[in-house]
Short mmCIF file of C-alpha atoms in Angstrom, two decimals:
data_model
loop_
_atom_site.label_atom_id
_atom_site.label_comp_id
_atom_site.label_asym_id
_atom_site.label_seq_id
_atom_site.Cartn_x
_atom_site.Cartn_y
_atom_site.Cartn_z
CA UNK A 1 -15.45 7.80 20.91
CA UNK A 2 -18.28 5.72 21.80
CA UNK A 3 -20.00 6.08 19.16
CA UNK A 4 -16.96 4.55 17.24
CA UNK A 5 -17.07 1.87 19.23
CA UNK A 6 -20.36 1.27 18.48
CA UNK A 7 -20.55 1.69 15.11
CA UNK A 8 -17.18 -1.00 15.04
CA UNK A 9 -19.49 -3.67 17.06
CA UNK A 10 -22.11 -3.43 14.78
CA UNK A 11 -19.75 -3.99 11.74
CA UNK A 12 -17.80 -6.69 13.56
CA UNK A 13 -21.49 -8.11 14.44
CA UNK A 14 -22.97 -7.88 11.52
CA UNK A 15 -20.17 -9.59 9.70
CA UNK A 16 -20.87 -12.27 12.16
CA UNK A 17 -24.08 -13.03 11.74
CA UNK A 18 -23.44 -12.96 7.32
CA UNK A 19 -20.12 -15.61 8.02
CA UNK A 20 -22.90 -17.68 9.89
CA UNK A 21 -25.08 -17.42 7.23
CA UNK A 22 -22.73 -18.64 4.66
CA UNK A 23 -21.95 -21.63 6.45
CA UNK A 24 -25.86 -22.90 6.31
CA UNK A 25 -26.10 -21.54 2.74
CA UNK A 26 -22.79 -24.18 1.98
CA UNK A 27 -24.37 -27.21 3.51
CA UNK A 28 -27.59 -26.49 1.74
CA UNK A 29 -25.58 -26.12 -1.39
CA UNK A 30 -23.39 -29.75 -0.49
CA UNK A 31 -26.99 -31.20 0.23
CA UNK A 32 -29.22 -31.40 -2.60
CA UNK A 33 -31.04 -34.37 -1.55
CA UNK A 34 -32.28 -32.90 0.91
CA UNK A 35 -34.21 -30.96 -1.43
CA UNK A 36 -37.37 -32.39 -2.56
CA UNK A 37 -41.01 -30.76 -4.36
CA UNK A 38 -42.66 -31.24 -0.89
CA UNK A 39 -39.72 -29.21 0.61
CA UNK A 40 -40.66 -25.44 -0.06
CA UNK A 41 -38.71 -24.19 3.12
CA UNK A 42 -35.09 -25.71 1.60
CA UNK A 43 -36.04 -24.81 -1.91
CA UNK A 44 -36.96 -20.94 -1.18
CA UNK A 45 -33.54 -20.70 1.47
CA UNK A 46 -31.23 -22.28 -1.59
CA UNK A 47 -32.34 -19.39 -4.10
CA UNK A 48 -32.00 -16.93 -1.01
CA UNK A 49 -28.75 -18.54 -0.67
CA UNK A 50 -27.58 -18.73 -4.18
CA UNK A 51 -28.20 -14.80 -4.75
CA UNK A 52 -26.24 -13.92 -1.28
CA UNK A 53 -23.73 -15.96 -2.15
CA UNK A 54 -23.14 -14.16 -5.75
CA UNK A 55 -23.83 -11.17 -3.98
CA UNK A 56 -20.61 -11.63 -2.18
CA UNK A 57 -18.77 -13.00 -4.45
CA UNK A 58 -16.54 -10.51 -6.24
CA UNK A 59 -15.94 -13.06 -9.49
CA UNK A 60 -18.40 -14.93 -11.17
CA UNK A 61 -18.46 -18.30 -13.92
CA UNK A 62 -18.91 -15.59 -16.90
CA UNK A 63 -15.26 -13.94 -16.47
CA UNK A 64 -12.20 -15.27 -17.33
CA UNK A 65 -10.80 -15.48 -14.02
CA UNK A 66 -10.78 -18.72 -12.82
CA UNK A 67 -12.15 -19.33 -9.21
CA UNK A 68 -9.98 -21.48 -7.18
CA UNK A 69 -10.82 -23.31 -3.98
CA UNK A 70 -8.85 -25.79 -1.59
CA UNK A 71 -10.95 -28.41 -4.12
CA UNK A 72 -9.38 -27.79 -7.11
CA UNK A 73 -6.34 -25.19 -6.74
CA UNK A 74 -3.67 -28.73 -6.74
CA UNK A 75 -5.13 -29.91 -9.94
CA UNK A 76 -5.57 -26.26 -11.23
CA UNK A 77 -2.58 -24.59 -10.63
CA UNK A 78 0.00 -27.31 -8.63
CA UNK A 79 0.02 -29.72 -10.94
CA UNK A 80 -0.28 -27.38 -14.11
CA UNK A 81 2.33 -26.28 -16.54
CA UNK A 82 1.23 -22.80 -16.99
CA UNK A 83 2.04 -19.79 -15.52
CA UNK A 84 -0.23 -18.68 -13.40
CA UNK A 85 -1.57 -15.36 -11.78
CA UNK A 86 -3.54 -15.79 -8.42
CA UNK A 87 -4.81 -13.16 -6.16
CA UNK A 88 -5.84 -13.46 -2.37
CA UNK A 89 -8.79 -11.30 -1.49
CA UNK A 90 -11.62 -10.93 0.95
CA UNK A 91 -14.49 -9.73 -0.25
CA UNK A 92 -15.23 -6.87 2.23
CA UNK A 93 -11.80 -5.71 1.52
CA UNK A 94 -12.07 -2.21 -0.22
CA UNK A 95 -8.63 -2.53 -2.48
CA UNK A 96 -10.04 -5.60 -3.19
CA UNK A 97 -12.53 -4.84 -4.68
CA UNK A 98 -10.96 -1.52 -6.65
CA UNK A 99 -8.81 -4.29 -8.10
CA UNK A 100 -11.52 -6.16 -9.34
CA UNK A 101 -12.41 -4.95 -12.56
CA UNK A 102 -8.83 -4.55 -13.60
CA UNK A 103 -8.09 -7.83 -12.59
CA UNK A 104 -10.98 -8.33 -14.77
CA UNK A 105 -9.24 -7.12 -17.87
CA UNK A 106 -5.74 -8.72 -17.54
CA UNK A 107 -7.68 -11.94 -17.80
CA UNK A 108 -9.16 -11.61 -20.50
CA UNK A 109 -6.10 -9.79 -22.06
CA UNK A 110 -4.00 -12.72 -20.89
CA UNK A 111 -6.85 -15.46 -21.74
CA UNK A 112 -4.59 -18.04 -23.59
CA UNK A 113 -1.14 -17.23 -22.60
CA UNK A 114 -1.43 -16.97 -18.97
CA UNK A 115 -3.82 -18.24 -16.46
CA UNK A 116 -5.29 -15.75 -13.96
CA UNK A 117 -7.20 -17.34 -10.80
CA UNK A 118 -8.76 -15.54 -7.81
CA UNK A 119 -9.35 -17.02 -4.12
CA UNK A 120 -11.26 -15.69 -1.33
CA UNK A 121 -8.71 -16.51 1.43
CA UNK A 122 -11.67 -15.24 3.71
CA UNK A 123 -13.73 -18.33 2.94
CA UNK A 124 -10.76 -20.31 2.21
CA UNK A 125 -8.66 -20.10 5.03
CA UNK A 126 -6.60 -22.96 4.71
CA UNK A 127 -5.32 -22.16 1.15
CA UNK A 128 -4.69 -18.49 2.65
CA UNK A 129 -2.51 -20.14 4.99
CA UNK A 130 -0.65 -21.88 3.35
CA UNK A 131 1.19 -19.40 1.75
CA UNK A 132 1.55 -16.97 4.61
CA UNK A 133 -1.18 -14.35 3.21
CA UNK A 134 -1.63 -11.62 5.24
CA UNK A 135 -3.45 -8.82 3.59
CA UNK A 136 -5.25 -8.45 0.95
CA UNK A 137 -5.19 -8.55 -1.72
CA UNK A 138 -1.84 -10.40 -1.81
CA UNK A 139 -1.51 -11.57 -5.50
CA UNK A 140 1.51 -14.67 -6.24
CA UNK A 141 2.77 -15.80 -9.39
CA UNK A 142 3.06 -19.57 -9.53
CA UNK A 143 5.95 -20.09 -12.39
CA UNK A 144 7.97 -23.14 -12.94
CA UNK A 145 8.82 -23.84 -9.26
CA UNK A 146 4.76 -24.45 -8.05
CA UNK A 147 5.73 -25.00 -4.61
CA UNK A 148 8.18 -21.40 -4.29
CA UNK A 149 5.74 -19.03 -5.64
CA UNK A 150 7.35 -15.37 -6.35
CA UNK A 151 4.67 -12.06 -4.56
CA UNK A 152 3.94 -10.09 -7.13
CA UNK A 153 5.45 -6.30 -6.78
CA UNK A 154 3.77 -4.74 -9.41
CA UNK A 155 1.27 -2.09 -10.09
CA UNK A 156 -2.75 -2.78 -9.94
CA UNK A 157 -3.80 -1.41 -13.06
CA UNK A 158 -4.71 -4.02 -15.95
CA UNK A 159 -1.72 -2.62 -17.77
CA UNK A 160 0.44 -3.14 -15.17
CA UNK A 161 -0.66 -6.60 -14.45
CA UNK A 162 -0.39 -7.82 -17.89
CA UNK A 163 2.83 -6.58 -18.25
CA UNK A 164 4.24 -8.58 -15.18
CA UNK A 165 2.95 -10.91 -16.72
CA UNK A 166 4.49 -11.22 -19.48
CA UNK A 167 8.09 -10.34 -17.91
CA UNK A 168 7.34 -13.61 -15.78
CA UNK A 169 6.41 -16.00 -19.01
CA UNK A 170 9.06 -13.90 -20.94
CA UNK A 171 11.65 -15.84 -17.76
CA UNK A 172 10.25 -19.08 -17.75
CA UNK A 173 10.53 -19.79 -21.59
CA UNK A 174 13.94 -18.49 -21.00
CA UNK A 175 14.51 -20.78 -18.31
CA UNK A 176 13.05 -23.74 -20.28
CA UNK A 177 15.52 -22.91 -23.06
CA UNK A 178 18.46 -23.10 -20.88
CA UNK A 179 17.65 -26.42 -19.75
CA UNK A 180 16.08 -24.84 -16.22
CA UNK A 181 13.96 -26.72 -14.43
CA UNK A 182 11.57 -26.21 -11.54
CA UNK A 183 10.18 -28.94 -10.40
CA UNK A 184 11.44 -30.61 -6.88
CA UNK A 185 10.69 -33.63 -5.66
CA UNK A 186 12.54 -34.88 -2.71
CA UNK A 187 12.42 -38.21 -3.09
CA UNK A 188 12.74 -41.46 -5.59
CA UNK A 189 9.05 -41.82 -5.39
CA UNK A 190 8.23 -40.76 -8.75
CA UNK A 191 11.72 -40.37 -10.37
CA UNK A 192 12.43 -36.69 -9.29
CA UNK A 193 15.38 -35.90 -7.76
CA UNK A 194 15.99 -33.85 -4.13
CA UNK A 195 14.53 -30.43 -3.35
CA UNK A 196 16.93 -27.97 -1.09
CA UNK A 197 14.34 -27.39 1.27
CA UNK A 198 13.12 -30.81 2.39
CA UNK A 199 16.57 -32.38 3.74
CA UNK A 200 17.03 -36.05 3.10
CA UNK A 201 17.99 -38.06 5.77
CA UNK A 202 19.74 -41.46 6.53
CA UNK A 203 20.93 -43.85 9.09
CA UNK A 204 24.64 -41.79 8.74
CA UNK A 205 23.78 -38.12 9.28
CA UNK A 206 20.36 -38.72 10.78
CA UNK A 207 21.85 -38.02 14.33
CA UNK A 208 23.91 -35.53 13.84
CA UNK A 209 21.62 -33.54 12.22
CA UNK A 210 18.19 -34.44 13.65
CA UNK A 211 19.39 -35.03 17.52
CA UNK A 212 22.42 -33.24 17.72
CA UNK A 213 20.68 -29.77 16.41
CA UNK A 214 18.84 -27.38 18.21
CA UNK A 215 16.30 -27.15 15.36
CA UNK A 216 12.56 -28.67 15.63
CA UNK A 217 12.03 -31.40 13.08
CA UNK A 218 9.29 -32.94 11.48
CA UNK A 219 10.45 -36.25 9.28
CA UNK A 220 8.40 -38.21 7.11
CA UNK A 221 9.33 -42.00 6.72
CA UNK A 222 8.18 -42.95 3.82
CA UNK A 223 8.34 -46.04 1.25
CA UNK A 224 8.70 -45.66 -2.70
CA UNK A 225 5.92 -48.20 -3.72
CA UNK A 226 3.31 -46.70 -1.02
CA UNK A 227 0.87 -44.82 -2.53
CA UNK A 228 -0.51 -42.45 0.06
CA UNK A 229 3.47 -41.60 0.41
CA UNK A 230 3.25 -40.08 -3.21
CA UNK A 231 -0.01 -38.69 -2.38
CA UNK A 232 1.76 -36.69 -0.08
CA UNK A 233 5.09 -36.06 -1.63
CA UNK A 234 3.90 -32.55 -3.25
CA UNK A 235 2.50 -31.75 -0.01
CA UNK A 236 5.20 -32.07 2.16
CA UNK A 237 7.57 -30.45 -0.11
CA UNK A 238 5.55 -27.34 -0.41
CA UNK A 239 5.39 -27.56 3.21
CA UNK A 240 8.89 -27.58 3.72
CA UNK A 241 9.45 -24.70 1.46
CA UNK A 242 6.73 -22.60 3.63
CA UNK A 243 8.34 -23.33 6.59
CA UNK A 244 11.51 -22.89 6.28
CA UNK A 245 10.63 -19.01 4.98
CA UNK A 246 8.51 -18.65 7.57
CA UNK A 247 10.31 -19.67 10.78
CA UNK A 248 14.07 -18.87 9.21
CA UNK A 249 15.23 -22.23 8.78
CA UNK A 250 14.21 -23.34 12.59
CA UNK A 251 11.79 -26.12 11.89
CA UNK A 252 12.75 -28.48 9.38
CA UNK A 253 11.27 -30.99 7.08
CA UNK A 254 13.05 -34.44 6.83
CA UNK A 255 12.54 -37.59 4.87
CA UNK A 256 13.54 -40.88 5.42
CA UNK A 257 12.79 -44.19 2.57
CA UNK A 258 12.06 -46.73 5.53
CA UNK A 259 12.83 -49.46 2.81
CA UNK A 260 16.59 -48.70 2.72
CA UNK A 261 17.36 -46.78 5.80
CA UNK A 262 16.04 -50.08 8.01
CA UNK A 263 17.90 -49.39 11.15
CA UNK A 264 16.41 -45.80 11.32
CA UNK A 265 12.86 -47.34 11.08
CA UNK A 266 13.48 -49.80 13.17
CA UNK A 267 14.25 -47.53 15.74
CA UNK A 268 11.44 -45.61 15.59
CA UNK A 269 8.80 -49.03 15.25
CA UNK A 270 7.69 -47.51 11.90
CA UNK A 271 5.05 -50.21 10.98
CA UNK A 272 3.11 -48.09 8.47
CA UNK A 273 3.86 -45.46 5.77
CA UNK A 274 4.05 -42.70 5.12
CA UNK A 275 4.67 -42.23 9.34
CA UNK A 276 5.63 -38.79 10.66
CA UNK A 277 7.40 -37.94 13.44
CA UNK A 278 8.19 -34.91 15.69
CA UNK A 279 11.79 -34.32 16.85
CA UNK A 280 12.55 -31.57 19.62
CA UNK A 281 16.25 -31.32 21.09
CA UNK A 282 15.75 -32.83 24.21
CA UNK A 283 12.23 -35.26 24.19
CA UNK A 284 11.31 -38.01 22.68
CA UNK A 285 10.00 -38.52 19.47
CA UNK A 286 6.21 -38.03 19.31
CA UNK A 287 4.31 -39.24 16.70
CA UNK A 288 2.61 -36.59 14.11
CA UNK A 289 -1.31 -35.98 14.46
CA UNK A 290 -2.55 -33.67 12.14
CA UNK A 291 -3.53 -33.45 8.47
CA UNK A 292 -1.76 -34.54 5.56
CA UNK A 293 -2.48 -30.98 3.37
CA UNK A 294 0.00 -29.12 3.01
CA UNK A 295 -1.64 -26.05 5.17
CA UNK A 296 -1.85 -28.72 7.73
CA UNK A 297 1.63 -29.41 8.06
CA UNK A 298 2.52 -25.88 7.88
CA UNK A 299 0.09 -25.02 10.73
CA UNK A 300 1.56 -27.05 12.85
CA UNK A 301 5.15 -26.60 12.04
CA UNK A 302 4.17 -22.82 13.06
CA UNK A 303 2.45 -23.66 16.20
CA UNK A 304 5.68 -26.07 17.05
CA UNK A 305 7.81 -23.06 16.32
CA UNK A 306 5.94 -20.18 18.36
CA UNK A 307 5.93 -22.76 21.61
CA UNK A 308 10.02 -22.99 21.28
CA UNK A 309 10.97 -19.70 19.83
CA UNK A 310 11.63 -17.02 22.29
CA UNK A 311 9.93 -13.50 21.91
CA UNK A 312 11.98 -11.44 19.12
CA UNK A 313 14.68 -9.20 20.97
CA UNK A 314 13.94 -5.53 21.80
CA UNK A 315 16.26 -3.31 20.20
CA UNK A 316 16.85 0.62 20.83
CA UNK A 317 18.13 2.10 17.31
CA UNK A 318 21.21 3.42 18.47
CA UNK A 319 22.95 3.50 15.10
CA UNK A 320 22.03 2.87 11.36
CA UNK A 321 22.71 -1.18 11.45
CA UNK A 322 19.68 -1.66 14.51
CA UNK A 323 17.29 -0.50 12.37
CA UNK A 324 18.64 -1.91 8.93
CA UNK A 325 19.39 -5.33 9.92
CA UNK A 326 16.24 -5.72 12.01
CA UNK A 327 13.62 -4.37 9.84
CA UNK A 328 15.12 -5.95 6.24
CA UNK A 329 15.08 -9.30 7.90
CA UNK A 330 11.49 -9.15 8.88
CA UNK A 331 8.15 -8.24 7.03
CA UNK A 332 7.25 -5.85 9.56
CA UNK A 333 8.97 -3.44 12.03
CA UNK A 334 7.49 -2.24 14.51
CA UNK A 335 9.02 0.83 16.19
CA UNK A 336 8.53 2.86 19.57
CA UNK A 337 9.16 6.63 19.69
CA UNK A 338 8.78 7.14 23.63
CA UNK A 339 8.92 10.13 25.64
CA UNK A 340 12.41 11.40 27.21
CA UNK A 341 13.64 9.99 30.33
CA UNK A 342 13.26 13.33 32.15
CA UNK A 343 9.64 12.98 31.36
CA UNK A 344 8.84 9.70 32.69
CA UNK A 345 12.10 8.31 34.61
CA UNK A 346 13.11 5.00 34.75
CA UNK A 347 9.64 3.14 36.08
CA UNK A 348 7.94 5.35 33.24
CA UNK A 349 9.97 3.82 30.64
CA UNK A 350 10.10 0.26 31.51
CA UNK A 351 6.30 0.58 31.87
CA UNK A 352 6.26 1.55 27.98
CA UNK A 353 8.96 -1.24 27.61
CA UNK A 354 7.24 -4.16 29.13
CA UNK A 355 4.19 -3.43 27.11
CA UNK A 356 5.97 -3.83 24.12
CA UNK A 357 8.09 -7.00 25.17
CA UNK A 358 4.64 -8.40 25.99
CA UNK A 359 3.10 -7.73 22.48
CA UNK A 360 6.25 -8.89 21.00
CA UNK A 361 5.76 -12.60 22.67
CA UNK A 362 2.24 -12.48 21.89
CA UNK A 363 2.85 -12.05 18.11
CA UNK A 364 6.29 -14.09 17.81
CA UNK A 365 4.83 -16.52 15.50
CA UNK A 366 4.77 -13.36 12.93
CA UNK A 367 8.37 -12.98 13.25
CA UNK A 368 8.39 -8.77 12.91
CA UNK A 369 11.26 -6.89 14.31
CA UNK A 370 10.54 -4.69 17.24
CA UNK A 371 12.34 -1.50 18.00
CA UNK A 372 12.27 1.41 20.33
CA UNK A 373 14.10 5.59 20.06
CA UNK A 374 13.73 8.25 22.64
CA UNK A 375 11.68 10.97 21.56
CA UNK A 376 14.33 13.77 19.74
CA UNK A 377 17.04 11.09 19.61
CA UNK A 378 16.04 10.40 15.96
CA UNK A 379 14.39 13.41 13.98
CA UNK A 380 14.62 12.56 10.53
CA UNK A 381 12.96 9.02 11.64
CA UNK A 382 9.90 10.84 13.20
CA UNK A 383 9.67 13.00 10.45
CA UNK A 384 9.40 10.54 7.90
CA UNK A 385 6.59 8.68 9.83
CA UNK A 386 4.69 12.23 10.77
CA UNK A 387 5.55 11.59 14.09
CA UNK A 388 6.61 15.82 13.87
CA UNK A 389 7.81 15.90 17.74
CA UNK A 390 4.64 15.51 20.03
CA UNK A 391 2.26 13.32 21.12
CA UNK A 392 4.72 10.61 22.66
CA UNK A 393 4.54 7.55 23.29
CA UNK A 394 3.83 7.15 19.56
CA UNK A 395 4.29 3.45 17.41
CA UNK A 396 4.84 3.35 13.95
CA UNK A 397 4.74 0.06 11.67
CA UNK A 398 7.05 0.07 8.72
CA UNK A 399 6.50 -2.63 5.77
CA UNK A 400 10.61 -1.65 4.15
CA UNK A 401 9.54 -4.01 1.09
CA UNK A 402 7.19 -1.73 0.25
CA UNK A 403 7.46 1.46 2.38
CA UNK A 404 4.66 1.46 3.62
CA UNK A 405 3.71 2.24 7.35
CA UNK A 406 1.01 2.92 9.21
CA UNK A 407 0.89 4.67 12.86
CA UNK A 408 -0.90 3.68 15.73
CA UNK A 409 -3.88 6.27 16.52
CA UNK A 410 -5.30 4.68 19.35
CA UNK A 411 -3.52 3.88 22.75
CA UNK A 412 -0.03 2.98 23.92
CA UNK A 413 -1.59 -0.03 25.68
CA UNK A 414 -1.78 -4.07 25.29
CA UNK A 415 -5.43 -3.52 24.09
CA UNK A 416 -4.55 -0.91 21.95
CA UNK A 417 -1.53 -2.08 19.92
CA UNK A 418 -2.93 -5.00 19.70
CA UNK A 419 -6.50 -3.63 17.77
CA UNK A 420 -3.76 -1.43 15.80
CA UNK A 421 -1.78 -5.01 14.66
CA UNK A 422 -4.49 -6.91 14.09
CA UNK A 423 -6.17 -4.57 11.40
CA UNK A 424 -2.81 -4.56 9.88
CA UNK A 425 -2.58 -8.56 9.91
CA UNK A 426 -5.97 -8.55 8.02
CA UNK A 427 -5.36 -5.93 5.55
CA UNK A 428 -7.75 -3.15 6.90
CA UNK A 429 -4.71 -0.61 8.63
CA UNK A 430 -4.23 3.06 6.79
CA UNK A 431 -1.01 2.98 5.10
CA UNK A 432 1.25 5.73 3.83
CA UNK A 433 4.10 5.83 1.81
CA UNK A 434 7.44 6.31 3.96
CA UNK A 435 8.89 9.65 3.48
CA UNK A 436 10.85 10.69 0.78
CA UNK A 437 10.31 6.77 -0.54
CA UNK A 438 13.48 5.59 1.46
CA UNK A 439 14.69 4.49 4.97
CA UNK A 440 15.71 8.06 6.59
CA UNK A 441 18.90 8.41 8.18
CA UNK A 442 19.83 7.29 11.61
CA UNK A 443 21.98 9.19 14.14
CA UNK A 444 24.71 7.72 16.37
CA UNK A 445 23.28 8.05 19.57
CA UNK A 446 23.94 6.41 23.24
CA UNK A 447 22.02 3.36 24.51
CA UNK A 448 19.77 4.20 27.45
CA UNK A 449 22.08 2.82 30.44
CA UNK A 450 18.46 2.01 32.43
CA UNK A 451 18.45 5.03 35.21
CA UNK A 452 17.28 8.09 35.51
CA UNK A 453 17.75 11.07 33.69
CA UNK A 454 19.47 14.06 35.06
CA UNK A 455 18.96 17.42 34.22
CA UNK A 456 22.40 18.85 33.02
CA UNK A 457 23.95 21.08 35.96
CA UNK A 458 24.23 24.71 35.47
CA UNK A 459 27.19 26.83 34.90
CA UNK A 460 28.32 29.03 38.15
CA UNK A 461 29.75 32.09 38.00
CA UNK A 462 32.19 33.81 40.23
CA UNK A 463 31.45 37.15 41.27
CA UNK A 464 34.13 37.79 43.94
CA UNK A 465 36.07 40.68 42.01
CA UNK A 466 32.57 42.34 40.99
CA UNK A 467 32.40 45.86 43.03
CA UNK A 468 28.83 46.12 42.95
CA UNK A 469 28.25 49.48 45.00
CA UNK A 470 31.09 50.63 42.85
CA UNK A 471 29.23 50.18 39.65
CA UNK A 472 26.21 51.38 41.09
CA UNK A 473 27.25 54.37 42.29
CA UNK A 474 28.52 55.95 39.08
CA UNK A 475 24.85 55.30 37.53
CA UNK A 476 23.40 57.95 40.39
CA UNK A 477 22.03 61.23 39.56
#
């Protein structure tokens, strides 16, 4: 085990220490000036820079996948009328870079008709985060809605690709025939109409809505000439699309045009535009600090959501709709197989219970579904996850989009879940495919009623009108 350990520091470490590197090889790269004949040192560390960098880098200029950074990925793809194809990947990430080449070839199959682009979320953070990625590589199609891209749920092999492709361009020609159209804008400020997801608001339903709800709000006021409003007009819709996947609808994006809702602005002292403020039930309005990117505004609308929500509920699968309901409406499910309550009693089981209540606050913001059986309760379950009746407490995490899970191989503990999540958050877990492709089938079975166990009593016999010297008698010689 140590020697695990070890060899999972030194990977961790070394990582480290090449991130670090990066970083000064990206300000020598911002800061050619610096650079001059006299300066040998800078000249020698930007070539030594230049060939780690392409070292890393698992797409170069000469392909025809386009590289896309937080710099250019508005202009690129936002603001494009293309379809477009864009994978999320890190480059240590091993799928990542078995997808490579064939994402290689559906470029330059597609080169022309649609537009494939590549981002290293690892680098690029920010652009990760803005559309929730979570493993890699997570690959989007960006079709005639920009700001609602569709994941991808096709296979990885060029052929595959290009064909999904195609089906997706195939649908928005069809939708441009039709009279379909995409775009959203949720204001006047450059002739759009309203999107659905960023909720217009005025001096009549502003209350009612914004103060009289018991969701968190974040509401732009905004003016139609202003030009930093229309700056931020694509931003702030995307954002609001984000969000209101992300948290289920429980932060919302608002707008207000200052300009002819006056007694709404006036309330607020809005002396500037665009001006953002934050509405919780219950406090006062505080003014908006952050960015104005859209990853910005999502970040925070996440961290504004995690400090309200309460931790997701604990649920024993007791019948088919638990597990259904709870692991359809989230990306992930975790669930608990734990040992029987003659095995550990009540104290044992809360033990195993608290541990998981406390992982589920600590990763609310993720919004999974978290679930617990008694070992034997459900077989087919465990058999479908190789759980195969030993070995308890055991954890499984089920993906039922794609189903997918992986099991937990290291602890039942705080320390050791939480390793086990956070290589699944990142994209480095072991997956398997879910037995027999589908959910299995769950048992009725009775919710634990918090005591004890108790062994079941035995059956008595009565042996009153048994002659026993009788019956022994007649066996003597």
């Amino acid at each position: 085990m140590s020697g695990g350990h070890g060899s999972l520091s030194r990977t961790v470490h070394i990582r480290q220490r090449l991130q670090r590197t990066q970083r000064v090889c990206f300000r020598l790269r911002e800061a050619p000036a610096l650079v001059t004949a006299n300066n040998m040192t800078l000249i020698i560390g930007l070539l030594g820079c230049s060939l780690l960098l392409s070292a890393q880098a698992l797409y170069s200029s000469s392909d025809d996948v386009i590289e896309l950074t937080p710099s250019n990925f508005n202009k690129e793809v936002l603001q494009s009328d293309s379809l477009w194809l864009v994978e999320f990947y890190a480059p240590w990430c091993g799928h990542c870079k078995s997808l490579t080449p064939e994402w290689k070839k559906a470029a330059t199959a597609l080169k022309g008709v649609v537009k494939v682009g590549a981002v290293d979320a690892d680098q690029h953070k920010s652009l990760g985060g803005q559309y929730g990625i979570k493993g890699f590589p997570t690959i989007k199609l960006f079709g005639a809605n920009k700001n609602k891209p569709e994941d991808y749920q096709g296979g990885r092999t060029s052929q595959a690709i290009v064909d999904g492709a195609l089906n997706a361009l195939k649908s928005l020609v069809k939708d441009r025939l039709s009279g379909k159209s995409g775009g959203s804008s949720y204001s006047k400020q450059s002739g759009g109409g309203s999107t659905q997801d960023v909720v217009e608001l005025t001096d009549d339903n502003f209350d009612k809505l914004v103060l009289g709800g018991d969701d968190i709000w974040m509401v732009e006021f905004f003016a139609p000439w202003c030009g930093h409003c229309k700056s931020l007009e694509p931003e702030w819709a995307a954002a609001a699309s984000s969000v209101k996947e992300q948290t289920k609808g429980r932060v919302k994006l608002g707008a207000v045009d200052a300009t002819v809702h006056q007694v709404l602005a006036s309330r607020y002292g809005i002396r500037g535009f665009p001006t953002i403020k934050i509405f919780r039930k219950g406090d006062d309005a505080e003014d908006y600090q952050g960015g104005r990117s859209r990853g910005d505004i999502i970040n925070t609308a996440l961290d504004l959501f995690s400090d309200n929500a309460p931790a997701p509920e604990l649920i024993e699968i007791v019948n088919e709709e638990a597990l259904k309901k709870t692991c359809e409406d989230s990306q992930l499910c975790v669930i608990a197989v734990l040992p029987h309550i003659l095995d550990t009693g009540a104290s044992g089981r809360n033990s195993y219970l608290d541990v998981m209540r406390n992982m589920a606050e600590k990763y609310k913001k993720k919004m999974w579904g978290w679930l617990w059986t008694e070992a034997g309760a459900q077989m087919e379950l465990e058999s479908a996850l190789g759980i195969g009746g030993f070995g308890y407490p055991a954890m499984a995490a089920i993906n039922t989009r794609k189903m997918k899970f992986a099991l937990l191989r290291g602890s039942f503990s705080e320390a050791g879940i939480h390793e086990f999540l956070r290589e699944l958050s990142v994209g480095r877990g072991s997956t398997a495919t879910l037995g027999g492709g589908n959910m299995p089938k769950i048992h009725p079975a009775e919710p634990w009623d918090g005591k004890d166990g108790q062994l079941p009593e035995e059956e008595e016999y009565d042996l009153s009108d048994v002659d026993l010297d009788e019956d022994l008698g007649k066996d003597e010689l």
